[in-house]
XYZ file of C-alpha atoms in Angstrom:
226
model
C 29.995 19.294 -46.490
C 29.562 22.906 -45.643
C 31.896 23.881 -42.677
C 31.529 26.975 -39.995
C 33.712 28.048 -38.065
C 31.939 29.576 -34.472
C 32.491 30.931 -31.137
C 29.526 29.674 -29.244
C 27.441 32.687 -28.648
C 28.283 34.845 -31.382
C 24.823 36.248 -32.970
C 26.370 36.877 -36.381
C 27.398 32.969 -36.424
C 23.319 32.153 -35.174
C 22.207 33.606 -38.580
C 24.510 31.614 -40.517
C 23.572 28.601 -38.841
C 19.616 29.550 -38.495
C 19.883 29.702 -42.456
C 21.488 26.887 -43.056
C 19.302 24.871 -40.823
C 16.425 26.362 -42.635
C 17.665 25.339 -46.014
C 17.893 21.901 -44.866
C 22.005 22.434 -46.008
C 24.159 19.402 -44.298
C 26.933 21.649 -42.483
C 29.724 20.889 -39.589
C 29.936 23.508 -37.385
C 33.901 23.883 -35.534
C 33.868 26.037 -32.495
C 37.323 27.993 -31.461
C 38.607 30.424 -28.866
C 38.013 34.319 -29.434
C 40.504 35.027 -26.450
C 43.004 32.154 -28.035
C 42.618 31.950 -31.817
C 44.354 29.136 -33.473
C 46.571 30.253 -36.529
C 44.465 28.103 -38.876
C 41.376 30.077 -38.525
C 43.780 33.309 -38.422
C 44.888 31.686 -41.729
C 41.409 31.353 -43.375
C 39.896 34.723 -41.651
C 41.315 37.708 -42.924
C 39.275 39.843 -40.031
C 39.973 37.384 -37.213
C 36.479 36.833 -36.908
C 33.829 34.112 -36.635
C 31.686 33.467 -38.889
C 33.728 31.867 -41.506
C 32.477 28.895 -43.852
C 34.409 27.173 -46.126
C 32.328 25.633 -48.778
C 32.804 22.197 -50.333
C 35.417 24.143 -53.275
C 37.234 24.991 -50.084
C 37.089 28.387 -49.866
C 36.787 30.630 -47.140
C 34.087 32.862 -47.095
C 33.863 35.275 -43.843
C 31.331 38.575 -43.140
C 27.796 36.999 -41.696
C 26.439 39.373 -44.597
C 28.313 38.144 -47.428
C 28.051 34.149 -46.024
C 23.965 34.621 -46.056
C 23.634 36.073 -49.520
C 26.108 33.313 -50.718
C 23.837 30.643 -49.511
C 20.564 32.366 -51.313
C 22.483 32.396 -54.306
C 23.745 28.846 -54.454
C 20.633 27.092 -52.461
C 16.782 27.501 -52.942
C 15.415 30.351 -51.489
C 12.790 30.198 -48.694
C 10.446 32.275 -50.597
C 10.681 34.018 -54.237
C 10.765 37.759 -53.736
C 11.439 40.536 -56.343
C 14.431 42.136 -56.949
C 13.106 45.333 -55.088
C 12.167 42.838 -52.313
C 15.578 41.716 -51.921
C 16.700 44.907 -51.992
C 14.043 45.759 -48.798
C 14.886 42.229 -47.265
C 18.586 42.932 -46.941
C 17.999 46.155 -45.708
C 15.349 45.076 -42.936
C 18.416 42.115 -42.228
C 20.905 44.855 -41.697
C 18.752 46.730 -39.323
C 19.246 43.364 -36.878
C 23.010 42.795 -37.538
C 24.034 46.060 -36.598
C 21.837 45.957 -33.696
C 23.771 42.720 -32.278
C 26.481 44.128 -30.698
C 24.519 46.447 -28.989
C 22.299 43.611 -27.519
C 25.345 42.469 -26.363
C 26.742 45.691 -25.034
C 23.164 45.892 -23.116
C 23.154 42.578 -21.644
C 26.627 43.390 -20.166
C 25.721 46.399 -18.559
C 27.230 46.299 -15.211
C 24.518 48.741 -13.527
C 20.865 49.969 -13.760
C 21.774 53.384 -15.337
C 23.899 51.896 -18.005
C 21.247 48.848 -19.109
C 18.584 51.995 -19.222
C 20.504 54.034 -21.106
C 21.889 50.822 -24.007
C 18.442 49.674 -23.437
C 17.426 52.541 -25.187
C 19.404 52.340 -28.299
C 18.031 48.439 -28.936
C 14.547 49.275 -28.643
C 14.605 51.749 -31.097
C 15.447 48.882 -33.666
C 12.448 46.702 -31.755
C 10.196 49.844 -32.465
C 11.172 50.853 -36.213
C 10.354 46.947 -36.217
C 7.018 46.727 -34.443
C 6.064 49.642 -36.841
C 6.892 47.654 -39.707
C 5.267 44.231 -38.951
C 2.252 43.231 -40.421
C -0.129 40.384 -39.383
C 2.293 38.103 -39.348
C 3.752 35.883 -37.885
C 6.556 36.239 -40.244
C 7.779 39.494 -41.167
C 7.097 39.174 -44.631
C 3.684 37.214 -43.805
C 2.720 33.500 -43.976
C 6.364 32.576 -45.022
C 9.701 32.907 -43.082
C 12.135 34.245 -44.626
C 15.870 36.312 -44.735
C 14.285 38.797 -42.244
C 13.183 36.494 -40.043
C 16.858 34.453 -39.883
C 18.370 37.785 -39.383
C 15.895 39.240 -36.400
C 15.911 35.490 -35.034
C 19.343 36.003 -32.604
C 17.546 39.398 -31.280
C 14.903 37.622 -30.746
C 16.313 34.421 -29.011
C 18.813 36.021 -26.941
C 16.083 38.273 -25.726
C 13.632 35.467 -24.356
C 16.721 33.644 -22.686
C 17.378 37.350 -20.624
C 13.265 37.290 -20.067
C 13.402 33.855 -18.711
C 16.373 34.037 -16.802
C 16.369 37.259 -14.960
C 12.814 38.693 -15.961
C 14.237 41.510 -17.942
C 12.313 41.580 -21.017
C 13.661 44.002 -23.966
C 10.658 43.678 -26.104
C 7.779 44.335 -23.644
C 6.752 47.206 -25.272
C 6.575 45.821 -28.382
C 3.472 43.487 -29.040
C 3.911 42.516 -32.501
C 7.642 41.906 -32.016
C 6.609 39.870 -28.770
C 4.289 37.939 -31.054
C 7.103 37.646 -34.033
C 9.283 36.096 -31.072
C 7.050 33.069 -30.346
C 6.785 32.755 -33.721
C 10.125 32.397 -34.810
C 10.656 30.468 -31.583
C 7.992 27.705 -32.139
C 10.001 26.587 -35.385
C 12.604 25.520 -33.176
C 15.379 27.221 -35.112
C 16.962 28.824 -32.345
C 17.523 25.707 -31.003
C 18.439 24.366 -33.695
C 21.110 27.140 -35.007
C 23.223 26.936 -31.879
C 25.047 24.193 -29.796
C 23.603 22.271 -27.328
C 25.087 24.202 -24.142
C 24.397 27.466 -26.049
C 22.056 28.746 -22.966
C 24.297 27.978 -20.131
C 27.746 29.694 -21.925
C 25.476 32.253 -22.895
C 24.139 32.763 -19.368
C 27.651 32.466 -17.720
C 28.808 35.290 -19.784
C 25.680 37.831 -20.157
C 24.574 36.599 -16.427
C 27.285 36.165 -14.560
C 27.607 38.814 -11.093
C 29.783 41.323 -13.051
C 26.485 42.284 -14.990
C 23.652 43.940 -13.495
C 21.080 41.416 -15.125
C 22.886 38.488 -13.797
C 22.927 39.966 -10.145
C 18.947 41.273 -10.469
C 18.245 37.318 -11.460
C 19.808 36.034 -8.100
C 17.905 38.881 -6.212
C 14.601 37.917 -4.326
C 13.048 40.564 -6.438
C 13.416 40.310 -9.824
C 14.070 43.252 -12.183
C 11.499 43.484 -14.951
C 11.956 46.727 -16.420
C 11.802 47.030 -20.115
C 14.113 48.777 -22.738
């Protein structure tokens, strides 16, 4: 069997997972410590980073980029596409993973002036992708697909900040807004992360030291958009 190696909330680890789960591949997930790394994983991660998977030969694989186009290649696809299709699918995919960290960067923003201003840089991502959507309510159409795993911990980590503290990063963005109950009705996000994923999520990205986490213990709740 397929194993990952995680830290809980990592985004890059969610589209692993999402894929996997959407593949119907059997896989153990193994969470560790970022702050105390145990020298196994330091052993089988060159970077030091999570995600890693080790497939059933036993070898390591890490890079969330390289793991996902590993697992097209070896399992069925979710939908056929071109070669040029690929080509636009990985690109679309990369326009999400570089984008997580700066989610994350947002979400930790310790005042109103700083979530404005990181707010800023995410929705440009939520815009170039709101331009891009079609009818949906995939990305690609009638079928999910690579995209849609990729955009999928944006997307999810975004309605959890909604919910929780009113904050919604994709207000402004209809067709993303749609994509996101999409993608959240196939119960993937669920799915693709551990059972107490919300609550370790929220005591990190909530907590007082952030500004979002404050604003969703105030009477009045903040509900400004990015």
């Amino acid at each position: 069997m397929l194993r990952v190696i995680s830290f809980k909330i990592c985004p890059f680890v969610q589209r692993v997972t999402a894929m996997l789960e959407a593949k119907g591949v059997p896989h153990h997930v193994e969470f560790i410590s970022l702050r105390d790394k145990p020298q196994w994983f330091l052993d089988l991660s060159p970077n030091g980073q999570v995600p890693v998977l080790v497939t059933e030969g036993g070898e390591a694989l890490f890079e969330s980029d390289a793991i996902v186009e590993y697992l097209d290649e070896v399992y069925p696809r979710l939908v056929e596409r071109t070669p040029e299709q690929r080509a636009a699918d990985r690109a679309w995919s990369y326009q999400a993973s570089k984008h997580y960290l700066v989610q994350c960067s947002a979400q930790r923003s310790a005042d109103a002036p700083t979530l404005e201003e990181r707010s800023g840089k995410l929705g440009k991502a939520f815009a170039k992708a709101d331009r891009a959507l079609g009818e949906g309510p995939y990305f690609n159409g009638e079928i999910m697909g690579n995209v849609d795993l990729a955009w999928l911990p944006l997307l999810h980590r975004a309605s959890i900040i909604e919910a929780r503290s009113g904050h919604d990063f994709i207000a402004a963005y209809p067709k993303v807004k749609a994509w996101q109950a999409a993608m959240l009705r196939t119960g993937l996000a669920d799915k693709s992360v551990a059972s107490d994923f919300e609550e370790a999520f929220a005591g990190f990205y909530l907590s007082d030291q952030t500004y979002l986490g404050r604003s969703a213990r105030a009477p009045t709740i903040a509900t400004a958009s990015g």
